[in-house]
Short mmCIF file of C-alpha atoms in Angstrom, two decimals:
data_model
loop_
_atom_site.label_atom_id
_atom_site.label_comp_id
_atom_site.label_asym_id
_atom_site.label_seq_id
_atom_site.Cartn_x
_atom_site.Cartn_y
_atom_site.Cartn_z
CA MET A 1 47.03 47.31 -14.74
CA GLU A 2 44.92 46.41 -11.79
CA ILE A 3 45.38 42.85 -10.72
CA LYS A 4 41.67 42.18 -10.31
CA PHE A 5 41.02 43.06 -13.93
CA ILE A 6 43.81 40.80 -15.10
CA LEU A 7 42.23 38.00 -13.10
CA GLU A 8 38.84 38.87 -14.48
CA SER A 9 40.13 38.53 -18.03
CA LEU A 10 41.78 35.21 -17.23
CA LEU A 11 38.67 33.75 -15.62
CA PHE A 12 36.55 35.09 -18.43
CA SER A 13 38.57 33.08 -20.92
CA ALA A 14 39.54 30.07 -18.84
CA GLN A 15 38.30 26.70 -20.03
CA ARG A 16 37.74 25.48 -16.48
CA PRO A 17 37.54 26.87 -12.93
CA MET A 18 40.91 28.08 -11.68
CA SER A 19 42.34 28.26 -8.18
CA ALA A 20 44.33 31.21 -6.89
CA ARG A 21 47.42 29.06 -7.18
CA GLU A 22 46.81 28.26 -10.85
CA LEU A 23 46.10 31.91 -11.57
CA ARG A 24 49.34 32.85 -9.89
CA GLU A 25 51.18 30.40 -12.12
CA VAL A 26 49.73 32.11 -15.17
CA LEU A 27 50.84 35.52 -13.92
CA VAL A 28 54.32 34.26 -13.12
CA ASN A 29 54.62 32.57 -16.51
CA ALA A 30 53.54 35.76 -18.23
CA ALA A 31 56.17 37.73 -16.34
CA ASN A 32 58.98 35.27 -16.95
CA GLY A 33 60.20 33.95 -20.24
CA GLU A 34 62.29 35.76 -22.80
CA ASN A 35 59.43 37.45 -24.50
CA ALA A 36 57.59 38.61 -21.42
CA GLU A 37 55.85 41.86 -22.02
CA GLU A 38 56.65 44.86 -19.86
CA ALA A 39 53.13 45.09 -18.49
CA ALA A 40 53.31 41.53 -17.17
CA LYS A 41 56.54 41.94 -15.24
CA PRO A 42 55.28 43.75 -12.13
CA PHE A 43 53.30 40.63 -11.18
CA LYS A 44 56.25 38.27 -11.25
CA LYS A 45 56.36 37.88 -7.49
CA ILE A 46 52.71 38.27 -6.62
CA LYS A 47 51.56 36.22 -3.66
CA GLU A 48 48.68 33.83 -3.61
CA ASP A 49 46.83 35.63 -0.83
CA GLU A 50 47.09 38.91 -2.72
CA LEU A 51 45.36 37.13 -5.56
CA SER A 52 42.73 35.70 -3.24
CA ALA A 53 42.00 39.16 -1.87
CA ALA A 54 41.70 40.57 -5.39
CA LEU A 55 39.37 37.72 -6.35
CA GLU A 56 37.18 38.39 -3.34
CA GLU A 57 36.99 42.05 -4.24
CA LEU A 58 36.15 41.20 -7.82
CA ALA A 59 33.42 38.82 -6.69
CA ARG A 60 31.97 41.51 -4.42
CA GLU A 61 31.98 44.02 -7.25
CA HIS A 62 30.16 41.61 -9.53
CA GLU A 63 27.66 40.88 -6.78
CA ALA A 64 27.06 44.57 -6.21
CA ALA A 65 26.61 45.17 -9.92
CA ALA A 66 23.74 42.65 -9.80
CA ARG A 67 24.42 41.29 -13.26
CA SER A 68 22.97 38.07 -14.63
CA TYR A 69 26.19 36.29 -13.77
CA ARG A 70 28.58 36.33 -10.88
CA LEU A 71 32.03 35.18 -9.92
CA VAL A 72 32.01 32.23 -7.54
CA CYS A 73 34.56 30.08 -5.82
CA VAL A 74 33.62 26.42 -5.73
CA ALA A 75 35.91 23.92 -4.06
CA GLY A 76 38.67 26.51 -4.11
CA ALA A 77 38.43 27.27 -7.83
CA TRP A 78 36.96 30.45 -9.32
CA GLN A 79 34.64 30.71 -12.28
CA PHE A 80 31.90 32.81 -13.77
CA VAL A 81 28.44 31.31 -13.48
CA THR A 82 24.98 32.55 -14.33
CA GLN A 83 22.47 33.41 -11.64
CA PRO A 84 20.02 30.56 -11.08
CA GLU A 85 16.99 32.63 -12.00
CA PHE A 86 18.09 32.70 -15.64
CA SER A 87 17.92 28.96 -16.02
CA PRO A 88 14.66 28.91 -18.04
CA TRP A 89 16.45 30.53 -20.95
CA LEU A 90 19.75 28.80 -20.45
CA LYS A 91 17.99 25.48 -20.51
CA ALA A 92 16.59 26.42 -23.89
CA LEU A 93 20.03 27.47 -25.07
CA VAL A 94 22.31 24.71 -23.84
CA GLY A 95 19.86 22.10 -22.59
CA VAL A 96 19.22 20.73 -19.13
CA LYS A 97 22.42 20.13 -17.22
CA ASN A 98 23.58 16.59 -17.23
CA ARG A 99 23.32 15.86 -13.55
CA PRO A 100 22.63 12.60 -11.73
CA PRO A 101 19.17 12.28 -10.14
CA ARG A 102 18.58 14.31 -7.01
CA LEU A 103 19.54 12.76 -3.73
CA SER A 104 16.90 11.04 -1.64
CA GLN A 105 15.94 12.32 1.79
CA ALA A 106 17.97 9.51 3.35
CA GLY A 107 20.93 10.42 1.15
CA LEU A 108 20.77 14.08 2.10
CA GLU A 109 20.48 13.35 5.81
CA THR A 110 23.38 10.92 5.75
CA LEU A 111 25.43 13.33 3.69
CA ALA A 112 24.67 16.19 6.06
CA ILE A 113 25.86 14.18 9.04
CA ILE A 114 29.07 13.20 7.25
CA ALA A 115 29.65 16.74 6.03
CA TYR A 116 29.37 18.30 9.47
CA ARG A 117 30.93 15.56 11.51
CA GLN A 118 33.70 14.33 9.24
CA PRO A 119 35.68 12.23 9.54
CA VAL A 120 32.99 9.98 10.89
CA THR A 121 32.34 6.25 11.12
CA ARG A 122 29.29 4.54 9.76
CA ALA A 123 28.19 3.65 13.28
CA GLU A 124 28.28 7.30 14.33
CA VAL A 125 26.10 8.25 11.39
CA GLU A 126 23.65 5.48 12.26
CA GLN A 127 23.55 6.67 15.84
CA VAL A 128 22.38 10.10 14.76
CA ARG A 129 19.89 8.88 12.16
CA GLY A 130 18.64 5.98 14.22
CA VAL A 131 18.59 3.70 11.18
CA ASN A 132 20.93 1.52 9.20
CA VAL A 133 22.74 3.51 6.52
CA ASP A 134 24.51 0.76 4.55
CA GLY A 135 22.59 1.25 1.32
CA THR A 136 22.62 5.03 1.49
CA MET A 137 26.32 5.05 2.22
CA GLN A 138 26.94 2.86 -0.80
CA THR A 139 25.08 5.29 -3.04
CA LEU A 140 27.02 8.25 -1.68
CA LEU A 141 30.30 6.42 -2.23
CA GLU A 142 29.30 5.45 -5.76
CA ARG A 143 28.36 9.02 -6.55
CA ALA A 144 31.76 10.10 -5.23
CA LEU A 145 30.17 12.53 -2.79
CA VAL A 146 31.93 10.82 0.11
CA GLU A 147 35.05 8.75 0.37
CA GLN A 148 36.82 6.64 2.91
CA SER A 149 39.37 8.86 4.56
CA GLY A 150 41.04 6.57 7.02
CA ARG A 151 40.30 4.32 9.94
CA ALA A 152 39.26 5.21 13.46
CA GLU A 153 41.72 4.21 16.15
CA VAL A 154 39.15 2.27 18.10
CA VAL A 155 38.33 -1.41 18.41
CA GLY A 156 37.79 -2.94 15.00
CA ARG A 157 39.36 0.08 13.29
CA PRO A 158 36.17 1.01 11.47
CA ALA A 159 36.42 3.07 8.28
CA LEU A 160 36.12 6.84 8.55
CA TYR A 161 34.25 8.77 5.90
CA SER A 162 34.62 12.32 4.63
CA THR A 163 33.09 14.37 1.87
CA THR A 164 34.97 14.86 -1.41
CA ALA A 165 35.82 17.92 -3.49
CA PHE A 166 33.02 16.81 -5.78
CA PHE A 167 30.62 17.20 -2.85
CA LEU A 168 31.52 20.90 -2.74
CA GLU A 169 31.08 21.19 -6.50
CA TYR A 170 27.75 19.40 -6.42
CA PHE A 171 26.31 21.84 -3.91
CA GLY A 172 28.23 24.86 -5.17
CA LEU A 173 30.11 25.34 -1.91
CA ARG A 174 33.43 27.09 -1.62
CA SER A 175 34.67 24.98 1.26
CA LEU A 176 33.34 23.05 4.23
CA GLU A 177 33.33 26.33 6.15
CA ASP A 178 30.70 27.45 3.69
CA LEU A 179 28.19 24.83 4.86
CA PRO A 180 25.04 26.42 6.24
CA ALA A 181 25.12 26.86 10.01
CA ALA A 182 28.42 25.02 10.12
CA ASP A 183 29.48 26.13 13.56
CA GLU A 184 26.27 25.10 15.20
CA LEU A 185 26.04 21.70 13.61
CA ARG A 186 29.60 20.57 13.76
CA ARG A 187 29.34 19.82 17.43
CA ILE A 188 25.86 20.10 18.67
CA SER A 189 25.83 20.53 22.38
CA VAL A 190 22.36 19.81 23.44
CA GLU A 191 21.51 21.58 26.64
CA ARG A 192 19.68 19.65 29.26
CA PRO A 193 16.28 21.23 29.33
CA PRO A 194 15.74 23.56 32.26
CA ALA A 195 12.39 22.04 33.06
CA PRO A 196 11.39 18.41 33.41
CA VAL A 197 10.91 16.87 30.05
CA THR A 198 7.47 15.56 30.73
CA ALA A 199 6.11 18.41 32.75
CA GLU A 200 3.01 18.60 30.68
CA PRO A 201 -0.10 17.80 32.63
CA GLY A 202 -1.99 14.79 31.50
CA LEU A 203 0.73 12.22 31.85
CA ALA A 204 -0.48 8.73 31.39
CA THR A 205 -0.86 7.92 35.02
CA VAL A 206 -0.40 10.79 37.37
CA PRO A 207 -3.02 13.34 38.21
CA PRO A 208 -1.57 16.72 37.39
CA GLU A 209 -1.75 18.03 40.93
CA GLN A 210 0.49 15.24 42.13
CA LEU A 211 3.28 16.05 39.73
CA GLN A 212 6.37 17.30 41.42
CA LEU A 213 7.75 20.20 39.53
CA PRO A 214 10.45 21.76 41.60
CA ALA A 215 12.61 22.58 38.62
CA GLU A 216 15.51 23.91 40.68
CA VAL A 217 15.88 20.61 42.48
CA GLN A 218 15.49 18.38 39.52
CA ARG A 219 17.85 20.11 37.18
CA GLY A 220 20.60 17.71 36.39
CA GLU A 221 19.33 15.17 38.84
CA GLU A 222 16.97 12.29 38.76
CA PRO A 223 14.18 12.81 36.32
CA PRO A 224 10.91 14.12 37.58
CA ALA A 225 8.53 11.36 38.29
CA PRO A 226 5.17 10.83 39.72
CA ALA A 227 5.20 11.59 43.38
CA ALA A 228 3.15 8.65 44.35
CA PRO A 229 1.83 5.48 42.90
CA VAL A 230 -1.63 6.05 41.71
CA GLU A 231 -3.86 3.57 40.14
CA PRO A 232 -3.06 0.35 41.80
CA GLY A 233 -4.22 -1.56 38.81
CA VAL A 234 -1.34 -0.45 36.68
CA MET B 1 -9.34 6.63 14.30
CA ILE B 2 -7.68 3.84 12.45
CA GLY B 3 -9.20 5.19 9.27
CA ARG B 4 -7.57 8.52 9.80
CA PHE B 5 -4.28 6.86 10.52
CA MET B 6 -4.61 4.73 7.45
CA SER B 7 -4.81 7.63 5.09
CA GLU B 8 -2.13 9.50 6.92
CA TYR B 9 -0.02 6.47 7.06
CA LYS B 10 -0.24 5.82 3.37
CA VAL B 11 0.95 9.27 2.61
CA GLN B 12 3.46 9.62 5.33
CA PHE B 13 5.11 6.29 5.63
CA GLU B 14 7.07 6.70 2.44
CA VAL B 15 8.88 9.69 3.79
CA PHE B 16 9.68 8.44 7.26
CA GLU B 17 13.37 7.87 7.30
CA GLY B 18 13.28 5.96 10.56
CA PRO B 19 11.83 5.93 14.04
CA LEU B 20 13.34 9.31 14.89
CA ASP B 21 11.72 10.77 11.82
CA LEU B 22 8.38 9.34 12.84
CA LEU B 23 8.77 10.73 16.34
CA LEU B 24 9.58 14.17 14.97
CA TYR B 25 6.50 13.96 12.83
CA LEU B 26 4.35 13.06 15.82
CA ILE B 27 5.84 15.89 17.86
CA LYS B 28 5.21 18.33 15.05
CA LYS B 29 1.61 17.18 14.88
CA GLU B 30 1.26 17.94 18.59
CA GLU B 31 2.63 21.40 17.90
CA VAL B 32 4.86 21.38 20.93
CA ASP B 33 8.53 22.03 21.47
CA ILE B 34 10.66 18.91 21.54
CA TYR B 35 11.67 19.70 25.11
CA ALA B 36 8.11 20.04 26.23
CA VAL B 37 6.80 16.93 24.62
CA ASN B 38 4.83 14.40 26.57
CA LEU B 39 6.84 11.28 26.00
CA THR B 40 4.23 8.98 27.42
CA LYS B 41 1.67 10.20 24.97
CA LEU B 42 4.26 10.08 22.24
CA ALA B 43 5.01 6.47 23.10
CA SER B 44 1.35 5.53 22.67
CA GLN B 45 1.12 7.27 19.32
CA PHE B 46 4.32 5.70 18.12
CA LEU B 47 3.09 2.25 19.04
CA GLU B 48 -0.14 2.90 17.21
CA TYR B 49 1.80 3.64 14.07
CA VAL B 50 3.94 0.56 14.43
CA GLU B 51 0.82 -1.51 14.98
CA LEU B 52 -0.65 0.04 11.88
CA MET B 53 2.39 -0.87 9.85
CA ARG B 54 1.92 -4.42 10.95
CA GLN B 55 -1.73 -4.41 9.97
CA PHE B 56 -0.68 -3.35 6.53
CA ASP B 57 1.69 -6.26 6.45
CA LEU B 58 4.50 -3.90 5.81
CA GLU B 59 7.89 -4.90 6.94
CA VAL B 60 8.54 -3.02 10.11
CA ALA B 61 12.21 -2.17 10.22
CA GLY B 62 14.04 -3.41 13.28
CA GLU B 63 14.86 0.14 14.28
CA PHE B 64 11.17 0.88 14.80
CA LEU B 65 10.87 -2.03 17.19
CA VAL B 66 13.94 -0.95 19.12
CA MET B 67 12.48 2.51 19.45
CA ALA B 68 9.13 1.07 20.48
CA SER B 69 10.79 -0.86 23.27
CA THR B 70 12.70 2.20 24.42
CA LEU B 71 9.45 4.13 24.56
CA MET B 72 7.74 1.32 26.40
CA TYR B 73 10.53 1.34 28.92
CA ILE B 74 10.24 5.08 29.41
CA LYS B 75 6.50 4.83 29.73
CA SER B 76 6.59 2.02 32.24
CA ARG B 77 9.24 3.77 34.25
CA GLU B 78 7.01 6.81 34.53
CA LEU B 79 4.39 4.73 36.21
CA LEU B 80 6.54 4.14 39.23
CA PRO B 81 7.23 6.59 42.03
CA VAL B 82 10.76 7.98 41.98
CA GLU B 83 12.00 5.84 44.81
CA GLN B 84 10.85 2.67 43.10
CA GLN B 85 12.20 3.48 39.68
CA ALA B 86 14.87 1.16 38.46
CA VAL B 87 18.30 2.67 38.56
CA VAL B 88 19.38 2.84 34.97
CA GLU B 89 21.91 0.11 34.42
CA SER B 90 24.45 2.04 32.51
CA ASP B 91 28.17 2.03 32.91
CA GLU B 92 28.52 5.43 31.33
CA ASP B 93 28.26 8.57 33.37
CA GLU B 94 26.05 8.47 36.40
CA GLY B 95 23.22 6.76 34.60
CA GLU B 96 21.55 8.73 31.83
CA ASP B 97 17.90 9.46 32.10
CA PRO B 98 16.41 7.48 29.18
CA ARG B 99 14.00 10.29 28.46
CA TRP B 100 16.73 12.84 28.34
CA GLU B 101 18.75 10.60 26.07
CA LEU B 102 15.84 10.31 23.67
CA ILE B 103 15.22 14.06 23.66
CA ARG B 104 18.89 14.70 23.01
CA GLN B 105 18.81 12.29 20.09
CA LEU B 106 15.69 13.90 18.69
CA VAL B 107 17.11 17.40 18.90
CA GLU B 108 20.32 16.31 17.22
CA TYR B 109 18.49 14.45 14.50
CA LYS B 110 16.18 17.40 13.93
CA LYS B 111 19.14 19.72 13.36
CA PHE B 112 20.66 17.41 10.79
CA LYS B 113 17.31 17.01 9.13
CA ASP B 114 17.17 20.78 8.80
CA ALA B 115 20.71 20.81 7.45
CA ALA B 116 19.70 18.17 4.91
CA ALA B 117 16.84 20.41 3.81
CA GLN B 118 19.30 23.24 3.28
CA LEU B 119 21.55 20.98 1.25
CA GLN B 120 18.53 20.05 -0.82
CA GLY B 121 17.98 23.74 -1.49
CA LEU B 122 21.58 24.12 -2.60
CA GLU B 123 21.26 21.03 -4.76
CA SER B 124 18.33 22.35 -6.74
CA ARG B 125 19.82 25.82 -6.92
CA GLN B 126 23.01 24.38 -8.35
CA GLU B 127 21.02 22.61 -11.05
CA ASN B 128 20.15 26.03 -12.42
CA VAL B 129 23.58 27.53 -12.28
CA TYR B 130 25.43 27.44 -15.59
CA PRO B 131 29.16 28.02 -15.75
CA ARG B 132 30.67 30.14 -18.46
CA VAL B 133 32.37 27.90 -20.97
CA PRO B 134 34.40 30.00 -23.35
CA GLY B 135 35.04 28.68 -26.81
CA LYS B 136 38.36 26.95 -27.14
CA ILE B 137 40.97 29.24 -28.51
CA GLU B 138 42.40 27.62 -31.61
CA PHE B 139 45.79 29.22 -31.83
CA THR B 140 47.28 28.52 -28.46
CA ALA B 141 49.39 30.90 -26.46
CA ASP B 142 51.00 33.80 -28.27
CA ALA B 143 50.81 32.58 -31.82
CA ALA B 144 53.30 32.90 -34.57
CA PRO B 145 53.01 36.36 -36.11
CA ALA B 146 55.36 38.15 -33.77
CA LYS B 147 58.05 35.55 -34.17
CA PRO B 148 60.09 35.03 -37.26
CA GLU B 149 60.51 31.46 -38.31
CA ALA B 150 63.86 29.93 -37.60
CA GLY B 151 66.01 29.20 -40.60
CA ILE B 152 68.17 26.17 -41.28
CA PHE B 153 71.28 27.96 -39.99
CA ASP B 154 69.55 28.73 -36.73
CA LEU B 155 68.66 25.08 -36.42
CA LEU B 156 72.18 23.94 -37.25
CA ASN B 157 73.57 26.40 -34.81
CA ALA B 158 71.27 25.07 -32.14
CA VAL B 159 72.05 21.42 -32.77
CA ASN B 160 75.72 22.23 -32.77
CA GLY B 161 75.34 23.66 -29.29
CA ILE B 162 73.61 20.48 -28.17
CA LEU B 163 76.40 18.34 -29.64
CA LYS B 164 79.08 20.42 -27.96
CA ARG B 165 77.41 20.06 -24.59
CA LEU B 166 77.12 16.34 -25.21
CA ALA B 167 80.80 16.15 -26.06
CA GLU B 168 81.66 17.84 -22.77
CA LYS B 169 79.58 15.32 -20.91
CA ALA B 170 81.05 12.46 -22.88
CA ALA B 171 84.55 13.59 -21.97
CA ALA B 172 83.78 12.96 -18.34
CA THR B 173 82.15 9.59 -18.78
CA ARG B 174 82.84 7.10 -21.47
CA GLU B 175 80.18 4.63 -22.28
CA ILE B 176 79.54 2.42 -25.24
CA TYR B 177 76.13 2.67 -26.84
CA GLU B 178 74.45 0.55 -29.34
CA ASP B 179 73.40 2.49 -32.41
CA LYS B 180 69.78 1.67 -32.27
CA TRP B 181 68.12 4.85 -33.41
CA THR B 182 66.47 5.44 -36.72
CA VAL B 183 65.19 8.66 -38.18
CA SER B 184 61.71 7.29 -38.69
CA GLU B 185 61.48 6.31 -35.05
CA LYS B 186 62.59 9.75 -34.06
CA MET B 187 60.03 11.32 -36.34
CA GLU B 188 57.42 9.40 -34.45
CA PHE B 189 58.91 10.56 -31.16
CA VAL B 190 58.88 14.23 -32.17
CA ARG B 191 55.36 13.95 -33.54
CA ASN B 192 54.10 12.37 -30.32
CA LEU B 193 55.80 14.96 -28.18
CA LEU B 194 54.13 17.75 -30.10
CA ALA B 195 50.78 16.06 -30.27
CA GLY B 196 50.72 16.04 -26.50
CA ARG B 197 52.15 19.47 -25.88
CA GLY B 198 51.54 21.58 -28.96
CA ARG B 199 54.83 23.38 -28.50
CA VAL B 200 58.28 22.34 -27.31
CA ARG B 201 61.61 24.03 -26.97
CA PHE B 202 64.34 22.86 -29.30
CA SER B 203 66.52 21.62 -26.47
CA GLU B 204 63.71 19.53 -25.04
CA LEU B 205 63.89 17.29 -28.08
CA PHE B 206 67.39 16.30 -27.12
CA GLU B 207 67.08 16.16 -23.35
CA LEU B 208 67.14 12.40 -23.25
CA ALA B 209 69.60 11.88 -26.07
CA ALA B 210 72.45 9.68 -24.96
CA ASN B 211 75.03 10.31 -27.68
CA ARG B 212 75.82 12.07 -30.93
CA THR B 213 74.13 9.48 -33.07
CA GLU B 214 70.87 9.90 -31.27
CA VAL B 215 71.05 13.69 -31.45
CA VAL B 216 71.74 13.51 -35.16
CA CYS B 217 68.85 11.12 -35.73
CA THR B 218 66.45 13.37 -33.86
CA PHE B 219 67.71 16.38 -35.75
CA LEU B 220 67.25 14.70 -39.11
CA ALA B 221 63.77 13.66 -38.07
CA LEU B 222 63.01 17.26 -37.19
CA LEU B 223 64.23 18.51 -40.55
CA GLU B 224 62.17 15.91 -42.34
CA LEU B 225 59.01 16.88 -40.44
CA ILE B 226 59.61 20.52 -41.28
CA ARG B 227 60.05 19.57 -44.92
CA LEU B 228 56.76 17.68 -44.78
CA LYS B 229 55.21 20.84 -43.36
CA GLN B 230 54.10 19.07 -40.24
CA LEU B 231 56.14 21.27 -37.97
CA ALA B 232 57.27 24.84 -37.84
CA CYS B 233 60.18 26.43 -35.99
CA PHE B 234 60.16 29.84 -34.48
CA GLN B 235 62.71 32.01 -32.80
CA SER B 236 61.54 35.02 -30.85
CA GLU B 237 64.77 36.95 -31.39
CA PRO B 238 68.21 36.17 -32.76
CA PHE B 239 69.98 33.49 -30.73
CA ALA B 240 66.96 32.88 -28.54
CA GLU B 241 65.87 29.32 -27.94
CA ILE B 242 64.12 27.86 -30.97
CA GLU B 243 60.57 26.69 -30.42
CA ILE B 244 58.89 23.99 -32.43
CA THR B 245 55.15 23.87 -32.95
CA LEU B 246 52.76 21.85 -34.99
CA ALA B 247 52.35 23.47 -38.38
CA VAL B 248 49.07 25.23 -39.00
CA THR B 249 46.42 23.02 -40.52
CA PRO B 250 46.76 22.44 -44.25
CA ALA B 251 43.56 24.30 -44.97
CA VAL B 252 44.98 27.49 -43.55
CA ASP B 253 48.40 26.66 -44.83
CA GLY B 254 48.01 28.41 -48.15
CA GLU B 255 47.37 31.81 -46.65
CA GLU B 256 49.70 31.38 -43.76
CA ASP B 257 52.67 30.40 -45.80
CA LEU B 258 54.03 33.82 -46.44
CA PRO B 259 56.30 34.26 -43.44
CA SER B 260 57.90 30.86 -43.85
CA VAL B 261 60.38 32.11 -46.42
CA ALA B 262 63.07 32.31 -43.82
CA ALA B 263 62.65 28.70 -42.79
CA THR B 264 63.61 27.17 -46.03
CA GLY B 265 65.50 28.13 -49.09
CA PRO B 266 68.78 26.94 -50.43
CA ALA B 267 70.33 26.79 -46.99
CA ASP B 268 68.73 23.46 -46.15
CA ARG B 269 70.86 21.80 -48.73
CA ALA B 270 73.83 22.66 -46.59
CA PRO B 271 75.92 19.71 -45.49
CA LEU B 272 75.51 18.59 -41.92
CA PRO B 273 78.88 19.26 -40.43
CA ALA B 274 77.96 18.01 -37.06
CA ALA B 275 76.97 14.55 -38.12
CA PRO B 276 80.02 12.49 -38.90
CA GLU B 277 78.64 9.37 -37.29
CA MET B 278 75.40 9.58 -39.14
CA PRO B 279 74.02 6.09 -39.57
CA GLY B 280 73.37 5.09 -43.08
CA ASN B 281 69.64 5.31 -42.73
CA PRO B 282 67.77 5.57 -45.97
CA ALA B 283 65.00 7.45 -44.22
CA ALA B 284 67.22 10.46 -43.75
CA PRO B 285 66.19 12.75 -46.51
CA ALA B 286 67.30 15.97 -44.86
CA GLY B 287 69.22 16.91 -47.95
CA SER B 288 66.17 16.95 -50.10
CA GLY B 289 65.28 20.29 -48.63
CA ALA B 290 61.97 21.87 -47.86
CA PRO B 291 60.23 23.35 -50.83
CA ALA B 292 60.10 27.09 -50.85
CA PRO B 293 56.63 28.52 -51.21
#
């Protein structure tokens, strides 16, 4: 029996999402015990990563088959879910999902910063957003999307925050690696612009022809500035 | 001018998440790259908005004022020739260009704002994803049919094994116990154990038993529960460990009763050889036997 089909049958019947580890336990249990059936015995010593590989393959096959449902891994646990485009009919069948109200813009921004930068202090989040995040943070904590994950070893030992497993479930993410554009956002290195930042003609005070724009000199040095004082009345 | 701002302001203010958000909005309106933005012009526009907020008597968050002052600083600094510009009093690095710092902040904020938009997409997508929820399977695990029910002799045999093991242990250590167990208590114990687990191995019932009396009490409780048809015992093959499960629901009981012949019968009137210290508990009706179907 092919392992992926065994897993498929298990996930098809499972009452809840199952991790590779839990699936392995089932296989081992089936192979052990006095009344283990012959067919189950070959999988007695199967490894977790073999299972993960089989699950990946199974998921790819389902994807390729383009059915109305697919196999997904959310927060490390596998389950069959329907494709989102079938929701109009599913809503009619089982009703609208019981989900808390959607997150506000402030909530999403704060959550994004925590997700990509975790563990992160409140002050660091505020620095990026440029506003106070006390209220938003409280909401995220109450909704169990983030949790306190320790304290920073700096003056005052401020609390550090991280996202929870529920965060992954809420957004249908497999892991934090699965976050969109994760690599880019985790540590944004903002390049100093090659040209002066206010090179555009029409600056408040300086006639365009007086602007010094020797980019090669100014790179990484003092900012470009008007070459000469102009209107004395300023 | 103000009129235009007013309408825009009414619509837009709600969604500004802070001064950076407002700045990004202003930059977007200019249709220029963040790096190429004219900060002096931006400063003026920003101040206009803040002024507008004030005219509307709306509470202007402190962050907007801080940003306004930063912009004012940048703007005023631009007015001076390079050699007269104040050296940025900053202990970090070699003095960060305030404009550069603002641009850096804007770029960073913009990226997270985009990430937030992507999360929002995932959020609404997830609302429309339904997991498969299979119906609960009533008869758990591999149900009875394949296994013959265990008879009274199998049970006696099993309890005898438990008592022997206990005797071996007792030979090593000698402790005095108070006889505090009753069959009815043990019935409760067995019932609770099965209610939680659905199925237990025979030996598990006796794992915590301290002495013969307790083993006997538990065993009598087990027999009574079987007699009351609350439990059923199965043995997968001769001499295998006996398993105890909750009996099938009464409704189904009638049809399901056929294989239970082996469990009962005259044998359950057999004396209990292994129970010499049996406490005189009136609730021990093991001898009454389970009725045959």
